[in-house]
mmCIF file of C-alpha atoms in Angstrom:
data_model
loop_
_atom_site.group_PDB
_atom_site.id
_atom_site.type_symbol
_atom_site.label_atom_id
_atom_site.label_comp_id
_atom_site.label_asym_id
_atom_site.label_seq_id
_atom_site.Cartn_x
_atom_site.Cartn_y
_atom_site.Cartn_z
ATOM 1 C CA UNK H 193 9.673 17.557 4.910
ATOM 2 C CA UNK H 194 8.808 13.908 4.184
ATOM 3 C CA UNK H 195 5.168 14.698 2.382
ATOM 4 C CA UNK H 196 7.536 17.577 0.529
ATOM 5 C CA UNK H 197 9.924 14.897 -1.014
ATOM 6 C CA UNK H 198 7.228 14.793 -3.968
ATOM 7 C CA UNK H 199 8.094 17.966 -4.997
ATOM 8 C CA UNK H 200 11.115 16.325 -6.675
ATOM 9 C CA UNK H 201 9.021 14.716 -9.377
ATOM 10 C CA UNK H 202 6.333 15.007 -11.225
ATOM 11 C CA UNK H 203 3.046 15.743 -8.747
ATOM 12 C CA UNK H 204 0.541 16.689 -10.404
ATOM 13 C CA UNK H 205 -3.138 15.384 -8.968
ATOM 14 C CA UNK H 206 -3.508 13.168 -11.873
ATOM 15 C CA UNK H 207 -0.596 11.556 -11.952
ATOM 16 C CA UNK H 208 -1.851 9.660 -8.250
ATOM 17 C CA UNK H 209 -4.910 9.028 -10.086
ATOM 18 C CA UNK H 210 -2.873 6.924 -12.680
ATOM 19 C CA UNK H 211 -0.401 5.871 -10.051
ATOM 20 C CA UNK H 212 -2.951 4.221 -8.420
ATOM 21 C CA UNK H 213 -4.780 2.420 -11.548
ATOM 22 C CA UNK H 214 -1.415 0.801 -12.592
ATOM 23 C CA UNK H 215 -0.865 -0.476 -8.891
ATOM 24 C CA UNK H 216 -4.274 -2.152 -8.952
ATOM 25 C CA UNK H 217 -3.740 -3.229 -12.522
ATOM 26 C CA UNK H 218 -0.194 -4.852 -10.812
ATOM 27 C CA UNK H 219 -2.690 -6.923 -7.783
ATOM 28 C CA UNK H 220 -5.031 -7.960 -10.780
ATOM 29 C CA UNK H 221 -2.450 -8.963 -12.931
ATOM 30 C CA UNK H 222 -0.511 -11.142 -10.340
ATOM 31 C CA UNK H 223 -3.924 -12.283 -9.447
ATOM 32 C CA UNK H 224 -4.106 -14.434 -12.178
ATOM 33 C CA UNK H 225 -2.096 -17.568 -11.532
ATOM 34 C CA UNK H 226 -4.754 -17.959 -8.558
ATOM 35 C CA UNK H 227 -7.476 -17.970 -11.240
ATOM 36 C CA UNK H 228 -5.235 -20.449 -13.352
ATOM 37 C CA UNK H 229 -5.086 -22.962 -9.872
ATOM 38 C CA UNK H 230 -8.678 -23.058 -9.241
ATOM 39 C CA UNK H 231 -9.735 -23.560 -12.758
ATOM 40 C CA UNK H 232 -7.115 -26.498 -13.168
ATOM 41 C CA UNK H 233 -8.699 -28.205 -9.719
ATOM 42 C CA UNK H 234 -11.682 -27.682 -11.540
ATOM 43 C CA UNK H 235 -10.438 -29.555 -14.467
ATOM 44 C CA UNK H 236 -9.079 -32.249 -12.596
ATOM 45 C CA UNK H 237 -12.272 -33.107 -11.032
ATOM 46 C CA UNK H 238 -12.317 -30.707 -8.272
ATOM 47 C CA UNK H 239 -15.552 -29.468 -6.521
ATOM 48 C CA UNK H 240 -15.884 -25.896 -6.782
ATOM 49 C CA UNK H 241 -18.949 -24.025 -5.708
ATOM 50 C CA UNK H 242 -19.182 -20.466 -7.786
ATOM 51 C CA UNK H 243 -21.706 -19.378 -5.584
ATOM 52 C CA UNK H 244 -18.406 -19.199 -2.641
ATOM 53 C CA UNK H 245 -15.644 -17.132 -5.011
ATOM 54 C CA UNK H 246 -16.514 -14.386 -3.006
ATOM 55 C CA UNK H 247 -16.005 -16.185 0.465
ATOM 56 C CA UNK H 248 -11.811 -15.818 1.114
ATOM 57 C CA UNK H 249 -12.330 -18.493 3.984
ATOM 58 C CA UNK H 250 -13.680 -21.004 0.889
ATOM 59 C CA UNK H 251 -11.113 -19.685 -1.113
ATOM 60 C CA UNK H 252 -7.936 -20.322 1.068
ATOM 61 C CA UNK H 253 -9.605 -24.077 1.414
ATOM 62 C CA UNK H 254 -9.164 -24.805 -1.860
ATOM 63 C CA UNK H 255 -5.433 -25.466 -1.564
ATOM 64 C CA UNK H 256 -2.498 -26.383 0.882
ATOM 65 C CA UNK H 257 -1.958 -24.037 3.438
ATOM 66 C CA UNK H 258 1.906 -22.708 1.705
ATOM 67 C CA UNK H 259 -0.096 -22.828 -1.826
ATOM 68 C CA UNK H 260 -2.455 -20.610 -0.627
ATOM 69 C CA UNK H 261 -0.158 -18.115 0.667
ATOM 70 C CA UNK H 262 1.383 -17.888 -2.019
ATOM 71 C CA UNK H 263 -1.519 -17.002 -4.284
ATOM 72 C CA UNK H 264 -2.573 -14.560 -1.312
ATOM 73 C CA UNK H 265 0.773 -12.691 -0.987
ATOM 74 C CA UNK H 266 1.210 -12.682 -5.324
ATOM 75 C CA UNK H 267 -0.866 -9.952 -6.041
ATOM 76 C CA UNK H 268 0.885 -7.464 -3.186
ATOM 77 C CA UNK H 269 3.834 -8.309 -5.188
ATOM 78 C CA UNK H 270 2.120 -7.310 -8.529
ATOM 79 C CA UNK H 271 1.202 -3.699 -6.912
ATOM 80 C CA UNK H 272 4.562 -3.213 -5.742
ATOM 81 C CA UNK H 273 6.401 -3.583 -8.961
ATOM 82 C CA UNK H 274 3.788 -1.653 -10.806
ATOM 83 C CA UNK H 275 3.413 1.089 -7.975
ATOM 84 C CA UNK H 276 7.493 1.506 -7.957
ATOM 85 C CA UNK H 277 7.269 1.485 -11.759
ATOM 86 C CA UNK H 278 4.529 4.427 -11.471
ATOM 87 C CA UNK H 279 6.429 6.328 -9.386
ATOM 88 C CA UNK H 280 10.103 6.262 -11.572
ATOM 89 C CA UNK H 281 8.428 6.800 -15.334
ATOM 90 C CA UNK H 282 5.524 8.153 -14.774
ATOM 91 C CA UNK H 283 6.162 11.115 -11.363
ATOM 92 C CA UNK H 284 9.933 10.767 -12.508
ATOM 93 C CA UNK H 285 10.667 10.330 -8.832
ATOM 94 C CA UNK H 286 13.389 8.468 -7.209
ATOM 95 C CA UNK H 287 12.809 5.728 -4.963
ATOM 96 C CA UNK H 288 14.817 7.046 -2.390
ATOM 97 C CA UNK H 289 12.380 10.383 -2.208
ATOM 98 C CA UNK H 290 9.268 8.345 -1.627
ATOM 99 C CA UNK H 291 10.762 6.527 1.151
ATOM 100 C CA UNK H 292 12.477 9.009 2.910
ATOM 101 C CA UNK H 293 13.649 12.443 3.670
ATOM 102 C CA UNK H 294 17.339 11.342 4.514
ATOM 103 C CA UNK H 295 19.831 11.637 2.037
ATOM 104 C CA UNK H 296 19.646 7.867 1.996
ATOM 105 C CA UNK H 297 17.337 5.000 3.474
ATOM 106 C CA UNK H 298 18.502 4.631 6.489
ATOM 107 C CA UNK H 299 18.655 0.518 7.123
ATOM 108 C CA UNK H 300 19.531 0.556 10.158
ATOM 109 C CA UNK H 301 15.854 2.036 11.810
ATOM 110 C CA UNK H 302 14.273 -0.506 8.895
ATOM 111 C CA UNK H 303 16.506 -3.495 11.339
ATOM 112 C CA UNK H 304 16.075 -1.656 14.908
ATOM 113 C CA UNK H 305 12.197 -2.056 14.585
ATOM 114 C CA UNK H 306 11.979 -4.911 12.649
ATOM 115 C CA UNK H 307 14.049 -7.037 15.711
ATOM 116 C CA UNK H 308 12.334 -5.109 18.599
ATOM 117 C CA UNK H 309 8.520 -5.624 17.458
ATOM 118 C CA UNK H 310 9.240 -9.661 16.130
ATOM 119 C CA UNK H 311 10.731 -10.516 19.356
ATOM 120 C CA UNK H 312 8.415 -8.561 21.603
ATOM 121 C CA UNK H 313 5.460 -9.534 19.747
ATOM 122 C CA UNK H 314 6.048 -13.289 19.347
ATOM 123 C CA UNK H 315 7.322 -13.246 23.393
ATOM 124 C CA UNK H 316 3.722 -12.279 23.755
ATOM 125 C CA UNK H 317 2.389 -14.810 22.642
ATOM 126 C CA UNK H 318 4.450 -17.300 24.023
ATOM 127 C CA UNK H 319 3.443 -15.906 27.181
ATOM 128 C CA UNK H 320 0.133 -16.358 26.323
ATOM 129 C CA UNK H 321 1.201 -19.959 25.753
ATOM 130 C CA UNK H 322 2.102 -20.827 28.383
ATOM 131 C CA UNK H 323 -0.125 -19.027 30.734
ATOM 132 C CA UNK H 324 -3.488 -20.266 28.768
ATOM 133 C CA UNK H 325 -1.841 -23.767 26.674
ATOM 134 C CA UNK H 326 -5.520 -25.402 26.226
ATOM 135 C CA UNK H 327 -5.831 -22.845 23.873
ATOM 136 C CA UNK H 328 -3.293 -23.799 21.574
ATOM 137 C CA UNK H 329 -2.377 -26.395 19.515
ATOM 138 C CA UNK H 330 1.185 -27.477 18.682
ATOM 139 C CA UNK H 331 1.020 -27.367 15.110
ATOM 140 C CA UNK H 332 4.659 -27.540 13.978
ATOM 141 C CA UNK H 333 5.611 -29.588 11.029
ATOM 142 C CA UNK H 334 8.963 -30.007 9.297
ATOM 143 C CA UNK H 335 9.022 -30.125 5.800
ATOM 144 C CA UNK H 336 5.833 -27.980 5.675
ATOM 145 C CA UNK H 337 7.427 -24.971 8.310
ATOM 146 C CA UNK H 338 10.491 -25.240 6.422
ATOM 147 C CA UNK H 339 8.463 -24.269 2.994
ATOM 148 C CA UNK H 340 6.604 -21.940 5.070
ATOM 149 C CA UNK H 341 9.888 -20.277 5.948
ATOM 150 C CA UNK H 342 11.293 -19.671 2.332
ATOM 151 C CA UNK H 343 7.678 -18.469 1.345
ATOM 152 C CA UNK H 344 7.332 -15.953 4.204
ATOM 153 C CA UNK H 345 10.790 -14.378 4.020
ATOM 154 C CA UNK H 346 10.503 -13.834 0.254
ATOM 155 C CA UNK H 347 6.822 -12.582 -0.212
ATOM 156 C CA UNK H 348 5.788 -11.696 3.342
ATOM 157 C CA UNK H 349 8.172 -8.207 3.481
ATOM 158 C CA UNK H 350 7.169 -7.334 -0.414
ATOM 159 C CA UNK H 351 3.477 -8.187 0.911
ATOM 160 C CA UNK H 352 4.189 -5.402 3.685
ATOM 161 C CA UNK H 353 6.424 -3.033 1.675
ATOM 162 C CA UNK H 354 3.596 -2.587 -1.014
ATOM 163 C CA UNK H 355 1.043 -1.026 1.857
ATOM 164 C CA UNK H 356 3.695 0.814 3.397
ATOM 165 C CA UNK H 357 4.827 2.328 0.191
ATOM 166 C CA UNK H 358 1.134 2.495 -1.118
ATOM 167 C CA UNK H 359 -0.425 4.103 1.636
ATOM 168 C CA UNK H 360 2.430 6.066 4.257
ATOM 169 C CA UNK H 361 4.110 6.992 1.015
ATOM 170 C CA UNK H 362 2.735 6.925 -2.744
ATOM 171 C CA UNK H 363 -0.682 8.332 -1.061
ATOM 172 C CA UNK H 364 0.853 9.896 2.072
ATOM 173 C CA UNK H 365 2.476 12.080 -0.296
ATOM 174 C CA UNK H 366 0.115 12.557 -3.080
ATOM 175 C CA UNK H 367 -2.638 13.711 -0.847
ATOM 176 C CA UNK H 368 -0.575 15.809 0.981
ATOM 177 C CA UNK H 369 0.585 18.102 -1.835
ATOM 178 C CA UNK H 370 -2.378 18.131 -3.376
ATOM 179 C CA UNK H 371 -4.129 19.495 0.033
ATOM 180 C CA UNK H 372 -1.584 21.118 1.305
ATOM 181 C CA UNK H 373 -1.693 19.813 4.969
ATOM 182 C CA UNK H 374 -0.429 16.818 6.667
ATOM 183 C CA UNK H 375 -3.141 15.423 8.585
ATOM 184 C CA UNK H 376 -5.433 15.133 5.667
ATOM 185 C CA UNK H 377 -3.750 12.445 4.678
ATOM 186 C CA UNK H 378 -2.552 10.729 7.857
ATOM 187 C CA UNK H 379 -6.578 10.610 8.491
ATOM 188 C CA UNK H 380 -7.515 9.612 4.880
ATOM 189 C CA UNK H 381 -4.831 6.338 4.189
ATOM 190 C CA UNK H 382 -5.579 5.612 7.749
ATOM 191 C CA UNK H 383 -9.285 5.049 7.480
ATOM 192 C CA UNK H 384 -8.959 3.846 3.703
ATOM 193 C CA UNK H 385 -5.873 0.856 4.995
ATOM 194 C CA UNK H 386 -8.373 -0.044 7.891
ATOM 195 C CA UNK H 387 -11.602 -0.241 5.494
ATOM 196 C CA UNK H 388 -9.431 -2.180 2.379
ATOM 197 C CA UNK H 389 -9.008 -5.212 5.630
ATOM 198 C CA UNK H 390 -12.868 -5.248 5.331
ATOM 199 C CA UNK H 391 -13.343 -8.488 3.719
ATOM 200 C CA UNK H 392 -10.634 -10.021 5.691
ATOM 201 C CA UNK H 393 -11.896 -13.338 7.821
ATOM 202 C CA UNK H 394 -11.194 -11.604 11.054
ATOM 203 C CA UNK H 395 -13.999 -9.032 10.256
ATOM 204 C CA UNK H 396 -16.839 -12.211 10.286
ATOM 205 C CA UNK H 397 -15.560 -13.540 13.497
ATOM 206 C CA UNK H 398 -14.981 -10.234 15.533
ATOM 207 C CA UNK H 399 -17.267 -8.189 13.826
ATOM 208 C CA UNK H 400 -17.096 -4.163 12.978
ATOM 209 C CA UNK H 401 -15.206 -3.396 16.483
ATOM 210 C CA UNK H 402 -12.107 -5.031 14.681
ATOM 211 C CA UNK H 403 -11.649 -1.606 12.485
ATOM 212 C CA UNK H 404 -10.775 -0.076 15.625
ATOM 213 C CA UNK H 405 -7.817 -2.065 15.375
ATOM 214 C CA UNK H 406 -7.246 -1.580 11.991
ATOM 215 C CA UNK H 407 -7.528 2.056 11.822
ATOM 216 C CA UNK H 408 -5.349 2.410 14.729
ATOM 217 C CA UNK H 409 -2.804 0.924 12.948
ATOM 218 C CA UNK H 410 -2.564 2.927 9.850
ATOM 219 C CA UNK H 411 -2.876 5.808 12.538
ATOM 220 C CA UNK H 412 0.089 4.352 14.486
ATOM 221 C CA UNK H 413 2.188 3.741 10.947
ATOM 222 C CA UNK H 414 1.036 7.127 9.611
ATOM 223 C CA UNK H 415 2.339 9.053 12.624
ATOM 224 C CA UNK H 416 5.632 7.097 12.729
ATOM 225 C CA UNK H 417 6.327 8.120 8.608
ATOM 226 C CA UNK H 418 5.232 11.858 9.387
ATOM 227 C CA UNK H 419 7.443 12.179 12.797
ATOM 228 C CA UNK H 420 10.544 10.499 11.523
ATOM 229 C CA UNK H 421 10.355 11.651 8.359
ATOM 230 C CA UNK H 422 10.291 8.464 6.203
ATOM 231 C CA UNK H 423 8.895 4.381 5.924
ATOM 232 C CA UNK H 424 11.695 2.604 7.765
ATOM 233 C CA UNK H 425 10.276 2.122 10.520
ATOM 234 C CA UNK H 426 6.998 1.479 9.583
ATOM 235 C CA UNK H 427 8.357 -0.891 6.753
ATOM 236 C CA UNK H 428 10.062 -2.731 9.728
ATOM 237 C CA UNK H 429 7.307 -3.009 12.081
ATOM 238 C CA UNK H 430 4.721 -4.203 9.362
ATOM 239 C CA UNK H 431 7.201 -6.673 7.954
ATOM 240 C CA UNK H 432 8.169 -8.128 11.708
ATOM 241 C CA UNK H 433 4.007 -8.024 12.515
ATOM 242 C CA UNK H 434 3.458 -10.005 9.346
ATOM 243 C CA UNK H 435 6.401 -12.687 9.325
ATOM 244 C CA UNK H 436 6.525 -13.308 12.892
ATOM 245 C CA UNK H 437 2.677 -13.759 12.732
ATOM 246 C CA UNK H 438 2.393 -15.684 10.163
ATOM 247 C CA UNK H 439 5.373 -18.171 11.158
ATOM 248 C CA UNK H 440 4.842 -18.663 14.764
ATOM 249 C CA UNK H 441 0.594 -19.143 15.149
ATOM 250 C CA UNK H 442 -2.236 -19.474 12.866
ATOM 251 C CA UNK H 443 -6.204 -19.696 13.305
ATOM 252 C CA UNK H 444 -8.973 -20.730 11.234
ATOM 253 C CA UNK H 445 -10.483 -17.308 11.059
ATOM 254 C CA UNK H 446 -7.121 -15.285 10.387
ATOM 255 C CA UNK H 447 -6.718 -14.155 6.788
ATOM 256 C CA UNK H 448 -2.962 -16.439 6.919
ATOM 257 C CA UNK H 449 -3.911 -20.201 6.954
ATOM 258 C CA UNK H 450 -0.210 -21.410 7.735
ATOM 259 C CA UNK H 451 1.818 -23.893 8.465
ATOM 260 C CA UNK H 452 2.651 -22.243 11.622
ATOM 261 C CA UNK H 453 4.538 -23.647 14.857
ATOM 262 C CA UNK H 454 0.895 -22.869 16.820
ATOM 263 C CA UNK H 455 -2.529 -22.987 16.154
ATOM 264 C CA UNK H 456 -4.444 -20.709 18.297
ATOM 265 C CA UNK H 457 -7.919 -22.802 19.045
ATOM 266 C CA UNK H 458 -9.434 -19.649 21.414
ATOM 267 C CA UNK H 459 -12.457 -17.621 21.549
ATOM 268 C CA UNK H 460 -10.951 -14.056 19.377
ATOM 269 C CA UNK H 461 -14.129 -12.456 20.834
ATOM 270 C CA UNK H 462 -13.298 -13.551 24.715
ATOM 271 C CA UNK H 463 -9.405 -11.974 24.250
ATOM 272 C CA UNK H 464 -11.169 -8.480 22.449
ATOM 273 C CA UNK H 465 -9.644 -6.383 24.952
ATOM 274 C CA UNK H 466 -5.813 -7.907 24.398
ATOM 275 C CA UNK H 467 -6.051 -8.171 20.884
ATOM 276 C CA UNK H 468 -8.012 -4.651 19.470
ATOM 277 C CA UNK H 469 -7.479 -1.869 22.262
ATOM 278 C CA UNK H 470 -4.644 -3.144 24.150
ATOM 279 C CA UNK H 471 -2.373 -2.530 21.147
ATOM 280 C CA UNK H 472 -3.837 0.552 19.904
ATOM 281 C CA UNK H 473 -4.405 2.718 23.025
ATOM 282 C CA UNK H 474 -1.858 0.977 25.073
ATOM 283 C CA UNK H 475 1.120 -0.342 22.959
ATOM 284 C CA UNK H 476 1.464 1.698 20.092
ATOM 285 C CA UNK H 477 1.726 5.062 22.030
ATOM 286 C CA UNK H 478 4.460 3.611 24.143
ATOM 287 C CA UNK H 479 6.409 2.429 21.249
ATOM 288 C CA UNK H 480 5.971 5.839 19.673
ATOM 289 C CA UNK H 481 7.161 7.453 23.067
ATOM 290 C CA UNK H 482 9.850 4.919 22.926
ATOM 291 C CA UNK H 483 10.851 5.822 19.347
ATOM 292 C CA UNK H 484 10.688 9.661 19.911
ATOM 293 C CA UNK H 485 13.188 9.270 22.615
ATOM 294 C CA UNK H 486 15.420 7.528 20.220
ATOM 295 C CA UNK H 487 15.045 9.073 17.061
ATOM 296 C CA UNK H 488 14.982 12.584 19.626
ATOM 297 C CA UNK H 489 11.479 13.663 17.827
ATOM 298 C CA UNK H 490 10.530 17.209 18.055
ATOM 299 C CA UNK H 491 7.441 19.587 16.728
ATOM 300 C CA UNK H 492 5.247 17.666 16.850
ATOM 301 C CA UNK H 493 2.803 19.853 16.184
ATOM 302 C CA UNK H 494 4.310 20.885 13.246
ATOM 303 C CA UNK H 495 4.893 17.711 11.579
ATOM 304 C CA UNK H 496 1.365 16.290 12.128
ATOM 305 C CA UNK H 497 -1.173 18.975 11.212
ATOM 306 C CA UNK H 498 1.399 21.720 9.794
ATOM 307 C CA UNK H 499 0.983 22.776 5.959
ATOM 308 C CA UNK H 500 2.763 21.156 3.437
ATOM 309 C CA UNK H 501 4.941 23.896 1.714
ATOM 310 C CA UNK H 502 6.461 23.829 -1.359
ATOM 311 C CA UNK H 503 10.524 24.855 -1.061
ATOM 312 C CA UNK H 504 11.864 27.081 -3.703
ATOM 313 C CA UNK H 505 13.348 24.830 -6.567
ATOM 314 C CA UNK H 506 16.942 26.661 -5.997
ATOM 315 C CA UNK H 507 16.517 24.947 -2.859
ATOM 316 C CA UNK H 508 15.792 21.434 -4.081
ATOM 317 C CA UNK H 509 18.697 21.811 -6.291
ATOM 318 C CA UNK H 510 20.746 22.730 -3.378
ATOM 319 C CA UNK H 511 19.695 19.446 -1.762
ATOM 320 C CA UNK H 512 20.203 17.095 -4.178
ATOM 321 C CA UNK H 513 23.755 18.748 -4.494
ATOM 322 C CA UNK H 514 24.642 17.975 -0.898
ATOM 323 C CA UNK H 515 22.702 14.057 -0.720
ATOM 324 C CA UNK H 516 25.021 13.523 -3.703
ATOM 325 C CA UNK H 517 27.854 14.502 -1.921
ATOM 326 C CA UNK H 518 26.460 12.589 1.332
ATOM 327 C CA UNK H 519 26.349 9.150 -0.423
ATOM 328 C CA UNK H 520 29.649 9.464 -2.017
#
């Protein structure tokens, strides 16, 4: 049902094709101020080294720690304007369709998820803490936490809601209609969101083994849009990863340099087990058992490797007749 929602608009293979251009032309775009900072250090006497525009640890050196996130977090911002622009005048879609299958978005899974992952993810690593402290720096600083703050809540959740919409939905559906079956593209944006966190820092310092972590994920995401029928709760748990992440620890080989109340000082490679198969194979099914129990998920089967059918267009209109009449 949720792959189906395209249906409503214009869907048409080439249409993603173009879709996707004018999101990219979006990160490029909002790319730019970046450019504009690095060639104004240079102007001001800066050292740069051209031969290291390529290296994102050099990059995110250039600047403060809150400069640099904002010039990292910009260009999700870009896509997501230009994708949600793609999708109104150019598949004629509303946003509500590409987000969900409900007659509305439902805010309230967005909130459940959002406040169950943050808090059990940051007790973690509290936990971690305090069982293993000589790993860990206290790094908390007012003024620059406090900046931290405003930057995070404003870009982080666009940041996250630009991969969720790009990948669970814009291409979730796409894919999906154009190949008629679901798991195509639960497989395909999974392996394509794990690849695109290639040239992430994490990837030099753990090596390949860290796409098994990546991948999961999108598999984990993927399977929570397709069983529930729409992004809100993988809109929440990506935004809660992300912000509680990036405000509580940091490390000098994560992709977010931040002003963070930690700074983890550990071995990544000595905690590979906690940090890349302990979530994937461990956590992640439990939450989804959790969440099916909740949400009372059923057919699963069905809703994972079923076909993607096309209902009658009397039908649509039918629907749209009684979500009107739902959000009066």
């Amino acid at each position: 049902m949720y792959i189906a929602q395209a249906y409503k608009g214009l869907h048409e293979w080439w249409r993603y094709v173009v879709g996707l251009i004018i999101a990219i032309m979006g990160v490029f775009i909002f790319s730019i101020p970046h450019g504009i900072g690095i060639m104004f250090k240079t102007m001001q006497g800066g050292t740069i080294d051209p031969s290291k525009m390529g290296d994102t640890a050099y990059l995110m050196g250039l600047f403060d720690s809150n400069v640099n996130l904002v010039f990292i977090l910009l260009p999700f911002v870009g896509g997501f304007l230009f994708l949600l622009g793609a999708v109104k005048w150019l598949h004629k879609q509303s946003i509500t369709s590409l987000t969900t299958a409900r007659p509305k978005i439902d805010w309230k899974r967005f909130w459940v998820i959002f406040f169950f992952w943050g808090i059990l993810s940051s007790s973690l690593i509290l936990v971690d803490y305090y069982m293993s402290p000589e790993d860990y720096v206290f790094n908390f600083k007012l003024q620059p936490f406090l900046i931290l703050c405003v930057i995070a809540i404003l870009l982080v959740p666009l940041q996250t809601s630009f991969e969720e919409y790009l990948f669970r939905g814009y291409l979730m559906q796409g894919i999906g209609v154009v190949t008629k079956y679901k798991w195509i593209p639960l497989v395909i944006t999974s392996v394509v969101f794990g690849l695109l966190h290639i040239a992430n820092p994490e990837v030099d310092k753990l090596g390949p083994i860290i796409m098994v972590y990546y991948i999961g994920t999108g598999l984990f995401l993927g399977i929570m849009t397709l069983m529930d029928e729409g992004l809100e709760l993988s809109l929440g748990f990506h935004a809660a990863n992300n912000l509680f992440t990036a405000l509580l620890v940091t490390a000098d080989w994560t992709a977010f340099q931040t002003h963070s109340i930690f700074k983890d000082l550990s071995d990544p490679q000595a905690a590979e087990f906690m940090d890349i198969f302990m979530p994937v194979f461990v956590m992640f099914p439990i939450i989804l058992f959790i969440l099916s129990k909740l949400y009372k998920w059923t057919d699963w089967k069905g809703k994972l490797f079923g076909k993607v059918i096309e209902p009658p267009k009397e039908e649509y209109r039918i629907l749209e007749e009684i979500n009107e009449i739902g959000t009066e």
